[in-house]
Coordinates of C-alpha atoms in Angstrom, one line a residue:
Y71 CA 0.0 0.0 0.0
K72 CA 2.8 2.4 0.8
F73 CA 4.5 1.7 -2.5
V74 CA 1.2 2.5 -4.3
K75 CA 0.9 5.8 -2.4
S76 CA 4.4 6.7 -3.3
Y77 CA 3.9 5.8 -6.9
M78 CA 0.7 7.9 -7.1
K79 CA 2.5 10.9 -5.6
A80 CA 5.4 10.4 -8.1
R81 CA 2.9 10.6 -11.0
T82 CA 1.9 14.1 -10.0
L83 CA 5.5 15.6 -9.8
G84 CA 5.5 16.7 -13.4
S85 CA 2.5 19.0 -12.8
I86 CA 3.9 20.7 -9.7
E87 CA 5.5 24.0 -10.7
D88 CA 6.3 25.5 -7.3
R89 CA 9.7 24.4 -6.2
K90 CA 8.9 24.1 -2.5
A91 CA 5.7 22.1 -3.2
H92 CA 7.6 19.8 -5.5
E93 CA 10.3 19.2 -2.9
K94 CA 7.6 18.5 -0.3
A95 CA 5.9 16.0 -2.7
V96 CA 9.2 14.2 -3.4
T97 CA 10.0 14.0 0.4
E98 CA 6.5 12.6 1.1
A99 CA 6.8 10.1 -1.7
L100 CA 10.2 8.9 -0.4
A101 CA 8.9 8.6 3.1
E102 CA 6.0 6.4 1.8
L103 CA 8.5 4.3 -0.2
K104 CA 10.9 3.7 2.7
P105 CA 8.9 0.8 4.3
A106 CA 8.5 -0.8 0.9
T107 CA 12.3 -0.7 0.4
K108 CA 12.8 -2.4 3.7
A109 CA 10.2 -5.1 3.0
L110 CA 11.3 -5.6 -0.7
P111 CA 15.0 -4.6 -1.0
R112 CA 15.5 -6.5 -4.2
S113 CA 12.3 -5.2 -5.9
L114 CA 13.1 -3.6 -9.2
E115 CA 9.9 -1.5 -9.1
V116 CA 10.9 -0.1 -5.7
Q117 CA 14.4 0.7 -6.8
Q118 CA 13.2 2.3 -10.1
L119 CA 10.7 4.4 -8.2
W120 CA 13.3 5.5 -5.7
G121 CA 15.7 6.4 -8.5
F122 CA 12.9 8.3 -10.3
L123 CA 12.0 10.3 -7.2
L124 CA 15.7 11.3 -6.7
H125 CA 16.0 12.0 -10.4
Q126 CA 13.1 14.4 -10.1
R127 CA 14.7 16.1 -7.1
F128 CA 18.0 16.4 -9.0
L129 CA 16.2 18.0 -12.0
R130 CA 14.8 20.7 -9.7
Q131 CA 17.7 21.2 -7.4
G132 CA 20.7 20.4 -9.6
D133 CA 22.5 18.8 -6.6
G134 CA 25.1 16.4 -8.0
A135 CA 25.0 14.1 -4.9
T136 CA 21.2 13.6 -5.5
G137 CA 21.9 12.7 -9.1
V138 CA 24.5 10.2 -8.1
A139 CA 22.0 8.7 -5.6
A140 CA 19.4 8.4 -8.3
L141 CA 22.0 6.8 -10.5
S142 CA 22.8 4.1 -7.9
H143 CA 19.1 3.2 -7.6
Y144 CA 18.6 3.1 -11.4
L145 CA 21.6 0.8 -11.7
L146 CA 20.3 -1.5 -9.1
A147 CA 17.0 -1.6 -10.8
L148 CA 18.7 -2.3 -14.1
D149 CA 20.5 -5.2 -12.6
L150 CA 17.3 -6.6 -11.3
A151 CA 15.5 -6.0 -14.6
R152 CA 17.7 -8.2 -16.8
E153 CA 14.9 -10.7 -17.4
N154 CA 12.3 -8.0 -18.2
P155 CA 13.0 -6.1 -21.4
R156 CA 10.2 -3.6 -20.9
Y157 CA 11.6 -2.5 -17.5
E158 CA 15.1 -2.7 -18.9
A159 CA 14.2 -0.4 -21.7
T160 CA 12.6 2.1 -19.4
I161 CA 15.5 2.1 -17.0
L162 CA 18.1 2.5 -19.7
Q163 CA 16.3 5.5 -21.0
Q164 CA 16.0 7.0 -17.5
L165 CA 19.8 6.4 -17.0
G166 CA 20.5 8.2 -20.3
L167 CA 18.3 11.1 -19.4
L168 CA 19.9 11.4 -15.9
Q169 CA 23.4 11.3 -17.3
A170 CA 22.5 13.9 -19.9
G171 CA 20.9 16.0 -17.2
M172 CA 24.2 15.8 -15.3
G173 CA 26.1 16.9 -18.4
N174 CA 27.5 13.5 -19.1
H175 CA 26.3 13.2 -22.7
R176 CA 28.9 10.6 -23.8
I177 CA 27.8 8.3 -21.0
A178 CA 24.1 9.1 -21.8
L179 CA 24.8 7.9 -25.4
S180 CA 26.0 4.6 -24.2
Y181 CA 22.8 4.0 -22.3
Y182 CA 20.8 5.2 -25.3
D183 CA 22.7 2.8 -27.5
A184 CA 21.7 -0.1 -25.2
R185 CA 18.1 1.2 -25.1
Q186 CA 17.9 1.2 -28.9
R187 CA 18.4 -2.6 -29.0
L188 CA 15.1 -3.2 -27.2
P189 CA 11.7 -2.7 -28.8
F190 CA 9.6 0.4 -28.3
V191 CA 6.1 -0.2 -27.1
R192 CA 4.6 3.1 -28.1
P193 CA 5.5 5.7 -30.7
E194 CA 5.7 8.3 -27.9
S195 CA 8.5 6.5 -26.2
E196 CA 10.4 6.1 -29.5
L197 CA 10.0 9.8 -30.1
S198 CA 11.2 10.7 -26.7
Y199 CA 14.2 8.4 -27.2
K200 CA 15.1 9.9 -30.6
M201 CA 14.9 13.5 -29.3
A202 CA 17.1 12.7 -26.3
V203 CA 19.7 11.0 -28.5
A204 CA 19.7 13.9 -30.9
R205 CA 20.3 16.3 -28.0
S206 CA 23.2 14.3 -26.6
L207 CA 24.7 13.9 -30.0
Y208 CA 24.6 17.6 -30.5
Q209 CA 26.1 18.3 -27.1
V210 CA 29.1 16.1 -27.9
G211 CA 29.8 17.8 -31.2
R212 CA 28.2 15.3 -33.5
A213 CA 25.9 17.8 -35.2
G214 CA 25.4 15.8 -38.4
E215 CA 24.2 12.7 -36.5
A216 CA 22.1 14.9 -34.3
L217 CA 20.4 16.4 -37.3
A218 CA 19.8 13.0 -38.7
R219 CA 18.1 11.8 -35.5
A220 CA 16.0 15.0 -35.4
N221 CA 14.9 14.3 -38.9
E222 CA 14.0 10.7 -37.9
S223 CA 11.9 12.3 -35.1
R224 CA 10.1 14.4 -37.7
E225 CA 9.5 11.4 -39.9
L226 CA 8.1 9.5 -36.9
V227 CA 5.7 12.3 -36.1
A228 CA 4.6 12.4 -39.7
A229 CA 4.0 8.7 -39.8
N230 CA 2.0 8.6 -36.6
P231 CA -1.1 10.8 -36.4
E232 CA -1.2 10.3 -32.6
L233 CA 2.1 12.2 -32.4
A234 CA 0.8 15.3 -34.2
R235 CA 0.6 17.2 -30.9
F236 CA 4.4 17.0 -30.7
D237 CA 5.0 18.4 -34.2
V238 CA 5.9 22.0 -33.1
L239 CA 8.2 20.7 -30.3
V240 CA 10.1 18.4 -32.7
A241 CA 10.4 21.2 -35.3
D242 CA 11.7 23.5 -32.7
R243 CA 14.5 21.1 -31.6

């Protein structure tokens, strides 16, 4: 029950704009998650959620130590997910996004490369992946490859009407 409460709180984090309210929500979600971590220390879902919460905190605060803590939980979750390609794909993408957020775009690209080998369940996740890869490629000075990935993103949007709402975002990038 505590895990579910933490998960539900985590789902609201993206809509919280106020920095203090966001931090309060992350702190509450982590407090709810703590008993689940003790009860299920080798649960990939618990480790992934813990990493996600710390990742969200890092994105708002920019504290490197929080980013490293998120990284450790994601890596543990990845280790536990080796028999589950859907979780593995999600965690690899989160690891790439976290590393990119920390300015480690070359490391992010290695996670994105591993992510690419796994199937995409929805076009939205593939679009998110392609845009993240394009950004990291650009940041490491591989502008030609970044442009190619950005163009792949535009093609993906054009081929999938459900992605039309992202057309302006993709064109802007």
